[in-house]
Short mmCIF file of C-alpha atoms and ligand atoms in Angstrom, two decimals:
data_model
loop_
_atom_site.label_atom_id
_atom_site.label_comp_id
_atom_site.label_asym_id
_atom_site.label_seq_id
_atom_site.Cartn_x
_atom_site.Cartn_y
_atom_site.Cartn_z
CA MET W 19 -48.90 10.09 -9.21
CA GLN W 20 -52.07 7.83 -9.72
CA GLY W 21 -55.57 8.50 -8.64
CA LEU W 22 -57.29 12.10 -6.72
CA ILE W 23 -54.95 13.84 -5.97
CA ALA W 24 -55.99 17.42 -4.61
CA ASP W 25 -55.26 20.71 -2.87
CA ILE W 26 -57.99 19.77 -0.38
CA ASP W 27 -56.77 16.63 0.64
CA LEU W 28 -53.54 17.57 0.87
CA LEU W 29 -54.76 20.81 3.42
CA GLU W 30 -56.55 18.04 5.55
CA GLU W 31 -53.00 16.14 5.30
CA GLU W 32 -50.58 19.06 6.24
CA LYS W 33 -52.32 19.82 9.98
CA LYS W 34 -52.00 16.65 11.13
CA GLN W 35 -48.00 16.36 9.57
CA PRO W 36 -46.40 19.50 8.16
CA GLU W 37 -44.44 17.79 5.22
CA SER W 38 -46.64 15.31 4.60
CA CYS W 39 -46.75 16.75 0.50
CA GLU W 40 -45.56 13.98 -2.20
CA PHE W 41 -41.78 13.59 -1.65
CA LYS W 42 -39.10 11.10 -1.87
CA THR W 43 -35.91 10.80 -0.64
CA THR W 44 -32.57 9.41 -1.30
CA GLU W 45 -32.43 5.45 0.46
CA ASP W 46 -29.50 4.21 2.16
CA ASP W 47 -27.61 2.19 -0.65
CA GLY W 48 -25.38 0.96 1.81
CA SER W 49 -22.47 2.04 0.23
CA LYS W 50 -18.74 2.36 2.73
CA ALA W 51 -18.78 6.27 0.80
CA LEU W 52 -16.66 7.83 3.49
CA LYS W 53 -19.47 11.54 2.60
CA LYS W 54 -23.36 10.42 2.67
CA LEU W 55 -26.13 12.26 0.18
CA TYR W 56 -29.54 12.79 1.16
CA ILE W 57 -31.57 14.36 -1.17
CA GLU W 58 -35.67 15.37 -0.36
CA SER W 59 -36.93 15.98 -3.82
CA TYR W 60 -40.42 18.04 -4.49
CA GLY W 61 -42.73 18.42 -7.63
CA CYS W 62 -43.38 16.93 -10.32
CA GLN W 63 -42.10 13.15 -11.56
CA MET W 64 -39.06 15.74 -13.86
CA ASN W 65 -38.19 17.02 -9.96
CA PHE W 66 -37.53 13.46 -9.19
CA SER W 67 -36.37 12.87 -12.43
CA ASP W 68 -33.63 15.45 -11.64
CA SER W 69 -33.08 14.32 -8.58
CA GLU W 70 -31.69 10.70 -10.31
CA ILE W 71 -29.46 12.95 -12.50
CA VAL W 72 -27.98 15.04 -9.00
CA THR W 73 -27.43 11.16 -7.24
CA SER W 74 -25.55 10.47 -10.69
CA ILE W 75 -23.09 13.68 -10.50
CA LEU W 76 -22.11 13.27 -6.30
CA LYS W 77 -21.87 9.44 -6.56
CA LYS W 78 -19.28 9.87 -9.81
CA GLU W 79 -17.55 12.68 -6.92
CA GLY W 80 -17.07 9.46 -4.22
CA PHE W 81 -21.17 10.32 -2.54
CA GLY W 82 -23.15 7.50 -1.06
CA THR W 83 -27.28 8.29 -0.54
CA THR W 84 -28.81 7.90 2.92
CA SER W 85 -32.16 7.90 3.83
CA SER W 86 -32.23 10.01 7.42
CA PRO W 87 -30.95 14.61 7.38
CA GLU W 88 -29.35 13.43 10.32
CA HIS W 89 -26.60 10.92 8.76
CA ALA W 90 -25.75 13.49 5.90
CA ASP W 91 -23.01 15.53 4.98
CA VAL W 92 -24.72 17.29 2.24
CA ILE W 93 -28.20 18.15 2.39
CA LEU W 94 -29.77 18.35 -0.81
CA ILE W 95 -33.96 20.20 -1.34
CA ASN W 96 -35.19 19.70 -5.31
CA THR W 97 -38.75 22.17 -4.33
CA CYS W 98 -41.51 23.46 -6.60
CA SER W 99 -42.89 27.21 -7.42
CA ILE W 100 -46.32 25.68 -8.36
CA ARG W 101 -48.16 27.15 -5.91
CA GLU W 102 -47.64 28.61 -2.94
CA LYS W 103 -47.90 25.92 -0.94
CA ALA W 104 -45.36 24.26 -2.21
CA GLU W 105 -43.18 26.70 -1.30
CA GLN W 106 -44.28 27.11 1.55
CA THR W 107 -43.61 23.62 2.09
CA VAL W 108 -39.92 24.18 1.42
CA ARG W 109 -39.65 26.95 4.26
CA ASN W 110 -40.81 24.15 7.27
CA ARG W 111 -38.75 21.76 6.05
CA LEU W 112 -35.62 24.29 6.08
CA ASN W 113 -36.62 25.29 8.98
CA PHE W 114 -36.66 21.59 10.23
CA PHE W 115 -32.67 21.12 8.61
CA ASN W 116 -31.61 24.25 10.27
CA GLY W 117 -32.27 22.05 13.79
CA VAL W 118 -30.07 19.41 11.93
CA LYS W 119 -27.32 21.51 11.21
CA LYS W 120 -27.00 23.14 14.34
CA LYS W 121 -26.26 19.69 15.77
CA ASN W 122 -24.05 18.73 12.45
CA ARG W 123 -22.25 22.61 11.64
CA GLU W 124 -20.52 20.22 8.82
CA VAL W 125 -23.48 19.89 6.96
CA THR W 126 -23.84 22.08 3.47
CA VAL W 127 -27.62 22.34 2.84
CA GLY W 128 -28.19 23.31 -0.72
CA VAL W 129 -31.96 24.43 -2.28
CA LEU W 130 -31.94 23.01 -5.80
CA GLY W 131 -34.68 23.20 -8.60
CA CYS W 132 -37.93 26.07 -9.53
CA MET W 133 -37.36 27.36 -5.88
CA ALA W 134 -34.27 27.91 -5.92
CA GLU W 135 -34.27 29.42 -9.78
CA ARG W 136 -37.11 31.46 -9.21
CA LEU W 137 -35.92 33.55 -5.80
CA LYS W 138 -32.24 33.21 -6.80
CA SER W 139 -30.32 34.80 -4.30
CA LYS W 140 -32.88 36.09 -2.25
CA LEU W 141 -32.96 32.75 -0.48
CA LEU W 142 -29.41 33.13 0.44
CA GLU W 143 -30.35 36.24 2.05
CA GLU W 144 -34.03 34.96 3.63
CA GLU W 145 -32.68 31.80 4.80
CA LYS W 146 -29.64 31.85 6.26
CA ILE W 147 -28.73 28.26 6.41
CA VAL W 148 -28.87 27.86 3.29
CA ASP W 149 -25.05 27.05 1.49
CA LEU W 150 -26.17 26.71 -2.15
CA VAL W 151 -28.07 27.43 -3.92
CA LEU W 152 -28.71 25.62 -7.81
CA GLY W 153 -31.53 26.03 -10.70
CA PRO W 154 -31.94 23.45 -12.85
CA ASP W 155 -29.31 23.48 -15.60
CA ALA W 156 -26.61 24.37 -12.79
CA TYR W 157 -25.95 21.06 -11.61
CA ARG W 158 -23.23 19.91 -13.40
CA ASP W 159 -21.70 22.64 -11.32
CA LEU W 160 -22.92 20.77 -7.75
CA PRO W 161 -19.24 19.32 -7.51
CA LYS W 162 -17.61 22.64 -7.93
CA LEU W 163 -20.13 24.47 -5.53
CA VAL W 164 -20.34 21.33 -2.66
CA LYS W 165 -15.54 21.36 -2.67
CA LYS W 166 -16.69 25.47 -2.00
CA ALA W 167 -19.27 25.12 0.48
CA GLU W 168 -17.33 23.26 2.63
CA GLU W 169 -14.58 25.78 2.97
CA GLY W 170 -17.49 28.24 4.33
CA GLU W 171 -17.94 30.09 0.22
CA LYS W 172 -21.79 30.08 -0.50
CA GLY W 173 -22.58 29.32 -4.19
CA ILE W 174 -25.18 29.98 -6.04
CA ASN W 175 -26.16 29.14 -9.73
CA THR W 176 -28.83 29.61 -11.34
CA PHE W 177 -28.55 30.25 -15.34
CA LEU W 178 -30.11 28.53 -17.53
CA SER W 179 -29.26 26.98 -20.15
CA ARG W 180 -29.94 26.94 -23.99
CA GLU W 181 -28.93 23.49 -24.63
CA GLU W 182 -28.21 21.31 -21.28
CA THR W 183 -30.46 18.10 -21.32
CA TYR W 184 -28.37 16.06 -18.97
CA ALA W 185 -28.24 13.61 -21.74
CA ASP W 186 -24.92 12.08 -20.90
CA ILE W 187 -25.56 11.34 -17.53
CA SER W 188 -26.73 7.83 -16.55
CA PRO W 189 -29.37 8.84 -13.44
CA VAL W 190 -29.49 7.11 -10.25
CA ARG W 191 -32.78 5.35 -10.27
CA LEU W 192 -33.92 6.50 -6.74
CA ASN W 193 -37.04 5.23 -4.48
CA SER W 194 -37.84 2.19 -7.79
CA ASN W 195 -39.66 -0.87 -7.38
CA GLY W 196 -37.14 -1.76 -10.31
CA VAL W 197 -39.79 -2.23 -13.17
CA THR W 198 -41.32 1.41 -13.88
CA ALA W 199 -38.74 4.51 -14.95
CA PHE W 200 -39.05 8.02 -15.50
CA ILE W 201 -36.46 9.37 -18.79
CA SER W 202 -36.72 12.93 -19.33
CA ILE W 203 -37.30 14.06 -22.89
CA MET W 204 -37.42 17.96 -22.91
CA ARG W 205 -36.35 20.31 -20.60
CA GLY W 206 -38.91 23.31 -19.90
CA CYS W 207 -41.24 25.03 -21.32
CA ASP W 208 -41.71 27.38 -24.34
CA ASN W 209 -45.69 28.11 -24.15
CA MET W 210 -46.80 31.04 -21.71
CA CYS W 211 -50.18 29.70 -19.89
CA SER W 212 -50.82 32.25 -17.94
CA PHE W 213 -50.53 31.05 -14.65
CA CYS W 214 -47.76 29.44 -15.21
CA VAL W 215 -44.45 29.65 -13.48
CA VAL W 216 -42.41 27.13 -15.17
CA PRO W 217 -40.82 28.89 -18.16
CA PHE W 218 -39.69 31.42 -15.50
CA THR W 219 -38.08 28.21 -13.38
CA ARG W 220 -37.31 25.69 -16.20
CA GLY W 221 -35.92 28.40 -19.16
CA ARG W 222 -36.65 27.78 -22.75
CA GLU W 223 -37.24 24.22 -24.46
CA ARG W 224 -35.32 22.24 -25.83
CA SER W 225 -34.98 18.73 -26.68
CA ARG W 226 -33.07 15.64 -25.90
CA ASP W 227 -30.44 13.47 -28.27
CA PRO W 228 -33.03 10.86 -28.68
CA HIS W 229 -30.25 8.45 -29.60
CA SER W 230 -29.81 9.08 -25.61
CA ILE W 231 -33.19 8.57 -25.13
CA VAL W 232 -33.36 4.76 -26.39
CA LYS W 233 -29.72 3.99 -25.07
CA GLU W 234 -30.85 5.01 -21.37
CA ALA W 235 -34.30 3.12 -22.17
CA THR W 236 -32.87 -0.11 -23.69
CA GLU W 237 -30.69 0.04 -20.83
CA LEU W 238 -32.85 0.01 -18.31
CA PHE W 239 -35.60 -2.90 -20.54
CA GLU W 240 -32.13 -4.79 -19.69
CA LYS W 241 -31.46 -4.08 -16.02
CA GLY W 242 -35.17 -5.28 -16.10
CA PHE W 243 -37.77 -2.43 -16.35
CA ARG W 244 -40.65 -3.42 -17.89
CA GLU W 245 -42.56 0.92 -18.63
CA VAL W 246 -40.63 3.49 -19.52
CA THR W 247 -42.17 6.92 -18.89
CA LEU W 248 -40.83 9.68 -21.43
CA LEU W 249 -41.89 13.26 -20.01
CA GLY W 250 -41.36 16.82 -20.59
CA GLN W 251 -43.63 19.03 -19.76
CA ASN W 252 -45.42 19.44 -23.76
CA VAL W 253 -44.47 16.19 -25.37
CA ASP W 254 -46.22 16.47 -28.64
CA SER W 255 -43.40 19.52 -29.13
CA TYR W 256 -40.34 17.54 -29.16
CA LYS W 257 -37.87 18.28 -32.07
CA TRP W 258 -34.67 17.03 -32.35
CA SER W 259 -32.71 17.78 -35.92
CA ALA W 260 -28.76 16.51 -35.77
CA VAL W 261 -28.00 19.17 -38.26
CA GLU W 262 -29.45 21.68 -35.18
CA ASN W 263 -27.25 19.65 -32.42
CA ASN W 264 -23.98 19.60 -34.75
CA LYS W 265 -24.58 15.82 -35.00
CA ALA W 266 -23.75 15.82 -38.76
CA ARG W 267 -23.55 18.02 -41.12
CA LEU W 268 -24.87 17.92 -45.09
CA ASN W 269 -22.05 18.32 -47.18
CA LYS W 270 -23.47 17.09 -50.88
CA LYS W 271 -26.28 17.53 -52.55
CA ASP W 272 -28.44 14.70 -51.21
CA ASP W 273 -28.18 14.57 -47.33
CA VAL W 274 -30.69 15.10 -45.42
CA ASP W 275 -30.56 16.00 -41.56
CA GLU W 276 -31.61 13.56 -39.31
CA ILE W 277 -35.09 15.32 -37.64
CA VAL W 278 -36.75 13.61 -34.97
CA ASN W 279 -40.96 14.74 -33.99
CA PHE W 280 -42.44 12.89 -30.85
CA ALA W 281 -44.86 10.24 -32.97
CA HIS W 282 -40.96 9.16 -34.42
CA LEU W 283 -39.16 9.05 -30.56
CA LEU W 284 -42.21 6.75 -29.58
CA GLU W 285 -41.70 4.61 -32.27
CA MET W 286 -38.07 4.25 -31.93
CA VAL W 287 -38.79 3.51 -27.77
CA ALA W 288 -42.15 1.45 -28.69
CA LYS W 289 -39.47 -1.14 -31.47
CA ILE W 290 -36.75 -1.91 -28.33
CA ASN W 291 -39.00 -4.61 -27.32
CA PRO W 292 -42.61 -5.05 -27.01
CA ASP W 293 -42.38 -6.53 -23.31
CA LEU W 294 -41.24 -2.50 -23.21
CA ARG W 295 -44.49 -0.48 -21.87
CA VAL W 296 -43.69 3.19 -23.15
CA ARG W 297 -46.04 6.15 -21.64
CA PHE W 298 -45.37 9.96 -21.81
CA SER W 299 -46.72 12.57 -20.44
CA THR W 300 -47.68 16.20 -20.40
CA SER W 301 -49.55 16.43 -23.94
CA HIS W 302 -50.31 19.41 -24.67
CA PRO W 303 -54.05 19.67 -26.38
CA LYS W 304 -52.47 22.52 -29.17
CA ASP W 305 -49.94 20.08 -29.93
CA ILE W 306 -51.12 16.16 -29.75
CA THR W 307 -51.57 15.25 -33.56
CA ASP W 308 -53.25 12.30 -35.08
CA GLU W 309 -49.81 10.60 -36.22
CA VAL W 310 -48.94 10.47 -32.30
CA LEU W 311 -52.96 8.89 -31.82
CA HIS W 312 -51.78 6.32 -35.11
CA THR W 313 -48.64 5.45 -33.52
CA MET W 314 -49.79 4.75 -30.51
CA LYS W 315 -52.23 1.97 -32.16
CA LYS W 316 -49.85 0.94 -33.99
CA TYR W 317 -47.38 -0.28 -31.60
CA GLU W 318 -49.15 -3.06 -28.80
CA ASN W 319 -46.70 -1.91 -26.52
CA ILE W 320 -47.21 2.25 -26.81
CA CYS W 321 -50.08 2.62 -23.55
CA ASN W 322 -53.77 3.57 -24.04
CA TYR W 323 -53.52 6.33 -22.38
CA ILE W 324 -53.53 10.93 -22.68
CA HIS W 325 -52.65 12.78 -20.01
CA LEU W 326 -54.40 15.85 -21.49
CA PRO W 327 -54.44 18.14 -19.09
CA ALA W 328 -57.75 21.05 -20.16
CA GLN W 329 -57.16 23.19 -17.63
CA SER W 330 -60.46 24.84 -17.18
CA GLY W 331 -63.77 23.85 -20.10
CA ASN W 332 -64.74 27.64 -21.17
CA SER W 333 -63.26 28.73 -23.67
CA ARG W 334 -62.88 32.64 -22.04
CA VAL W 335 -61.27 31.25 -19.10
CA LEU W 336 -59.01 29.52 -21.63
CA GLU W 337 -58.38 32.81 -23.82
CA LEU W 338 -57.22 34.29 -20.49
CA MET W 339 -55.11 31.37 -19.40
CA ASN W 340 -53.52 31.96 -22.87
CA ARG W 341 -53.63 27.86 -23.23
CA THR W 342 -54.06 28.85 -27.15
CA TYR W 343 -56.94 26.19 -27.60
CA SER W 344 -60.68 26.65 -26.96
CA ARG W 345 -63.32 24.04 -25.44
CA GLU W 346 -64.28 22.99 -28.75
CA TRP W 347 -61.12 22.46 -29.86
CA TYR W 348 -59.87 20.08 -27.23
CA ILE W 349 -63.61 18.22 -27.70
CA ASN W 350 -62.20 17.64 -30.95
CA ARG W 351 -58.89 16.25 -29.88
CA VAL W 352 -60.49 14.05 -27.43
CA ASP W 353 -63.34 12.72 -30.18
CA ALA W 354 -59.72 11.93 -32.22
CA ILE W 355 -58.95 9.69 -29.21
CA ARG W 356 -61.62 8.44 -28.80
CA ASP W 357 -61.92 7.58 -32.89
CA ILE W 358 -58.54 6.52 -33.21
CA LEU W 359 -57.80 4.55 -29.91
CA GLY W 360 -61.42 3.95 -29.21
CA ASN W 361 -62.76 4.08 -25.68
CA GLU W 362 -60.98 2.57 -23.51
CA CYS W 363 -58.12 4.54 -23.99
CA GLY W 364 -57.55 6.58 -20.53
CA ILE W 365 -57.82 10.07 -20.43
CA SER W 366 -56.95 12.40 -17.22
CA SER W 367 -56.65 15.93 -16.60
CA ASP W 368 -55.57 18.31 -15.15
CA MET W 369 -58.31 21.30 -13.36
CA ILE W 370 -58.32 24.75 -12.27
CA ALA W 371 -60.59 26.21 -10.25
CA GLY W 372 -61.50 29.76 -9.55
CA PHE W 373 -59.34 31.19 -12.02
CA CYS W 374 -59.76 35.08 -12.57
CA THR W 375 -62.81 36.46 -13.09
CA GLU W 376 -64.15 32.79 -13.36
CA THR W 377 -68.10 32.67 -13.46
CA GLU W 378 -70.54 30.46 -12.01
CA ASP W 379 -71.33 29.48 -15.89
CA GLU W 380 -67.87 29.54 -16.70
CA HIS W 381 -67.09 26.88 -13.69
CA ARG W 382 -70.19 24.33 -15.19
CA ASP W 383 -68.69 24.54 -18.47
CA THR W 384 -65.73 22.91 -16.44
CA LEU W 385 -67.54 20.27 -14.59
CA SER W 386 -69.59 19.77 -18.11
CA LEU W 387 -66.23 19.06 -19.92
CA MET W 388 -66.14 16.49 -17.02
CA ASP W 389 -69.36 14.88 -18.53
CA TYR W 390 -67.81 15.29 -21.61
CA VAL W 391 -65.40 13.65 -21.69
CA LYS W 392 -64.59 11.16 -18.98
CA TYR W 393 -61.88 11.41 -17.45
CA ASP W 394 -60.33 7.78 -15.74
CA PHE W 395 -58.73 10.63 -12.86
CA SER W 396 -57.20 14.36 -12.55
CA TYR W 397 -55.25 16.28 -10.64
CA MET W 398 -56.90 19.73 -9.22
CA PHE W 399 -56.00 22.39 -7.73
CA PHE W 400 -57.59 25.81 -7.09
CA TYR W 401 -55.92 28.67 -8.96
CA SER W 402 -52.84 30.17 -6.72
CA GLU W 403 -51.00 33.08 -7.88
CA ARG W 404 -47.73 33.02 -8.81
CA PRO W 405 -45.01 36.30 -8.75
CA GLY W 406 -43.92 37.27 -12.55
CA THR W 407 -46.69 35.33 -14.26
CA LEU W 408 -48.79 37.22 -16.64
CA ALA W 409 -51.81 36.29 -14.99
CA GLU W 410 -50.45 37.84 -11.46
CA LYS W 411 -50.01 40.83 -14.33
CA LYS W 412 -52.66 41.39 -15.42
CA TYR W 413 -55.71 40.01 -14.38
CA GLU W 414 -56.83 39.84 -10.09
CA ASP W 415 -56.63 37.20 -8.16
CA ASP W 416 -60.24 38.22 -7.71
CA ILE W 417 -62.49 35.00 -6.91
CA PRO W 418 -62.17 34.68 -2.43
CA LEU W 419 -60.75 31.52 -1.31
CA GLU W 420 -63.85 29.82 0.02
CA VAL W 421 -65.48 30.01 -3.64
CA LYS W 422 -62.38 28.44 -4.72
CA LYS W 423 -62.38 26.01 -2.58
CA ARG W 424 -66.30 25.05 -3.30
CA ARG W 425 -65.64 25.33 -7.30
CA LEU W 426 -62.78 22.66 -6.24
CA GLN W 427 -65.06 20.66 -4.23
CA GLU W 428 -67.90 20.34 -6.93
CA ILE W 429 -64.75 19.19 -9.21
CA ILE W 430 -63.51 17.16 -7.57
CA ASP W 431 -67.13 14.80 -6.53
CA LYS W 432 -67.76 15.30 -10.44
CA GLN W 433 -64.05 13.49 -11.14
CA ARG W 434 -64.99 11.09 -8.33
CA GLU W 435 -68.89 10.31 -10.18
CA VAL W 436 -67.15 9.93 -13.36
CA SER W 437 -64.27 7.73 -12.32
CA LEU W 438 -66.65 4.96 -10.44
CA GLU W 439 -69.15 5.28 -13.81
CA ARG W 440 -65.47 4.78 -16.55
CA ASN W 441 -64.73 2.12 -14.16
CA GLN W 442 -67.53 0.20 -14.00
CA LEU W 443 -67.60 -0.11 -17.88
CA ASP W 444 -64.53 -2.19 -16.95
CA ILE W 445 -66.61 -5.47 -14.74
CA GLY W 446 -66.17 -8.27 -16.65
CA LYS W 447 -63.03 -7.10 -19.24
CA THR W 448 -59.76 -9.01 -18.98
CA PHE W 449 -56.56 -6.73 -19.38
CA LYS W 450 -52.72 -7.37 -19.44
CA VAL W 451 -51.45 -5.83 -16.72
CA LEU W 452 -47.85 -5.21 -15.51
CA VAL W 453 -47.45 -6.57 -12.11
CA GLU W 454 -45.24 -3.52 -10.51
CA GLY W 455 -44.91 -4.81 -6.38
CA ARG W 456 -47.60 -6.32 -3.67
CA SER W 457 -50.75 -4.43 -2.74
CA LYS W 458 -50.11 -1.70 0.07
CA ARG W 459 -53.12 -1.88 1.52
CA SER W 460 -53.33 -5.58 1.98
CA GLU W 461 -49.84 -8.13 1.17
CA ASN W 462 -51.40 -11.31 0.30
CA LYS W 463 -51.86 -9.26 -2.71
CA ALA W 464 -50.67 -8.05 -6.04
CA GLN W 465 -50.73 -4.66 -7.56
CA GLY W 466 -49.80 -3.50 -11.05
CA ARG W 467 -51.82 -1.43 -14.03
CA ASN W 468 -53.07 -1.93 -17.38
CA SER W 469 -52.62 0.23 -20.16
CA ALA W 470 -55.04 3.00 -19.66
CA ASN W 471 -53.03 3.51 -16.37
CA LYS W 472 -55.74 2.14 -13.55
CA VAL W 473 -54.14 0.45 -10.25
CA VAL W 474 -55.34 -3.48 -10.98
CA ILE W 475 -55.41 -4.95 -7.43
CA PHE W 476 -55.44 -9.26 -7.72
CA GLU W 477 -54.85 -12.11 -6.07
CA GLY W 478 -51.59 -14.17 -6.73
CA ASP W 479 -47.66 -14.19 -5.71
CA ILE W 480 -47.15 -12.49 -8.79
CA PRO W 481 -43.15 -11.47 -9.05
CA LYS W 482 -42.70 -7.65 -9.69
CA GLY W 483 -41.92 -6.90 -13.44
CA THR W 484 -44.61 -9.95 -15.10
CA TYR W 485 -47.55 -9.26 -17.71
CA VAL W 486 -50.60 -11.58 -16.43
CA ASN W 487 -54.15 -10.88 -17.28
CA VAL W 488 -56.95 -10.38 -14.64
CA ARG W 489 -60.73 -10.28 -14.97
CA ILE W 490 -62.05 -7.45 -13.26
CA THR W 491 -65.05 -8.15 -11.48
CA ASP W 492 -64.90 -5.20 -8.73
CA CYS W 493 -64.37 -1.29 -8.06
CA THR W 494 -63.70 1.76 -6.45
CA PRO W 495 -63.60 4.90 -8.11
CA ALA W 496 -59.08 5.31 -8.01
CA THR W 497 -59.14 1.02 -7.51
CA LEU W 498 -60.36 -2.19 -9.66
CA PHE W 499 -59.74 -5.45 -8.65
CA GLY W 500 -60.01 -8.35 -10.33
CA GLU W 501 -58.75 -12.24 -10.68
CA LEU W 502 -56.17 -14.21 -12.96
CA VAL W 503 -56.73 -15.90 -15.46
N1 LIG A 25 -47.59 21.23 -18.49
C1 LIG A 25 -48.33 20.94 -17.90
C2 LIG A 25 -48.43 20.73 -16.20
C3 LIG A 25 -47.67 21.18 -15.46
S1 LIG A 25 -48.36 22.18 -13.76
C4 LIG A 25 -49.45 21.61 -19.02
O1 LIG A 25 -49.40 22.70 -19.86
O2 LIG A 25 -50.04 20.45 -18.35
C5 LIG A 25 -49.27 20.99 -13.09
C6 LIG A 25 -50.43 21.29 -13.06
O3 LIG A 25 -50.20 22.61 -12.09
C7 LIG A 25 -51.20 22.44 -14.28
O4 LIG A 25 -51.08 21.79 -15.50
C8 LIG A 25 -52.03 23.34 -13.75
O5 LIG A 25 -53.49 22.44 -13.25
C9 LIG A 25 -51.25 23.16 -12.32
N2 LIG A 25 -51.03 24.72 -11.88
C10 LIG A 25 -49.86 25.61 -12.62
N3 LIG A 25 -49.49 27.14 -12.35
C11 LIG A 25 -50.89 26.75 -11.27
C12 LIG A 25 -51.24 27.73 -10.11
N4 LIG A 25 -51.11 28.77 -10.38
N5 LIG A 25 -52.39 27.87 -9.56
C13 LIG A 25 -53.17 26.61 -9.23
N6 LIG A 25 -52.27 25.60 -10.63
C14 LIG A 25 -51.41 25.18 -11.13
FE1 LIG A 26 -46.74 25.93 -17.62
FE2 LIG A 26 -48.16 26.13 -19.75
FE3 LIG A 26 -44.95 25.08 -19.94
FE4 LIG A 26 -47.42 23.09 -19.07
S1 LIG A 26 -47.07 24.35 -21.01
S2 LIG A 26 -45.17 23.77 -18.44
S3 LIG A 26 -49.11 25.49 -18.19
S4 LIG A 26 -45.79 27.49 -19.46
FE1 LIG A 27 -43.44 22.04 -10.10
FE2 LIG A 27 -40.86 22.53 -11.23
FE3 LIG A 27 -42.31 20.95 -11.90
S1 LIG A 27 -42.29 23.88 -10.22
S2 LIG A 27 -44.80 21.64 -10.91
S3 LIG A 27 -40.95 21.62 -10.15
S4 LIG A 27 -41.50 21.81 -13.05
#
């Protein structure tokens, strides 16, 4: 997920290759299982993480995994609804699977995730090849619905739960480098950003039992993993109570509930082992607390990096977006990060260009915010109206596509400029780097990341999972280059 990711790049890519959007598939697990599962996943880390849960559920039913849809008995596509283009990609893939199905009538095709939740039974009607539709909270129902589908009956479950966190399911790691892994700590979202479908596709926010999170992280460490990223749409509102979750009762007068907030959770995971790095995403500017920043400072293994999506640098637009903070509030949070954690702490953002009624001046406020914060990198998009959202109901999507694209290009150019500026500050410094493997560009170089989440490439035959010190000698806007010290 590192680097400059933007709609424009993907649009260019897509012209060449219709399915080239960022996605992940299952690998061949080499098992002799009689039935094979193929999953393709789109969207955010949470979706990739859910596919690992789904794989675990079907493995228990005797499924092996395959990297080729042609060899699969069950094809699942875990989908994203965040922008229109994401849904279009899925429809293209369903067409492709239709071809597979024509050759192999026995195969079951299922749609999972956010698009399943948004479109529900429409998917069964519109896309005739689809046999199963399961929303994000319904995956425990998969074995039952797969069996029914094999008997020729279409199945659907898009029930959204207030409790489901899949806490007891141990995910099967897919596309794993064996060093870094993601752990879902909560599901859903209770915010109502006016542009966003997530509250509708993922339901109410709920936090997972912290002890199951610590257990999962401990097991990963024991297997050789050295970094975990705690995932949630808004990690700062993580809150778990033993009493509320029926894990404890207050019997005597002096009994107290065990209440765990995000800062406590971070500390619990950080204490597993100093060699286990801890990251998290996403922080919401309205909720990130100084307590979290102080906890980050206290533990060397909690990485110095915060993904703090601004979306816009203008207070009026932020209000229309229903982000519930202003430009000044956002800047205050950035100042707190710099005060407590220092200038080296990495900060990244998500930006939306051309939201409803955004003026040129308001767009320039986004550019000036980027100049102020000097983000290390950003995910940048132009606004895509989503059915059912507050913005779709209340505002007109009135910025012409060319204007959206031009503003997005200006945001991308600004990000390049500030990324390079930030990276140049690192030249001459030495960082502790966790090696993740070989460099994709050159085999004789190793690649890892520093605490601030920057990709560092250097010469040396260092096994993955090792910590090394690297002195930075050169950089591009996206990468640092260095030498072992
Ligand atoms: N929970 C995270 C964001 C999850 S969605 C947060 O609050 O920051 C990831 C990003 O997709 C958002 O930050 C936003 O920048 C972008 N996004 C969401 N809906 C969008 C839309 N309708 N059009 C364009 N970009 C959108
Ligand atoms: Fe969407 Fe806002 Fe929730 Fe993020 S915080 S998932 S942008 S509604
Ligand atoms: Fe997409 Fe759903 Fe994630 S809409 S971004 S897959 S929560």
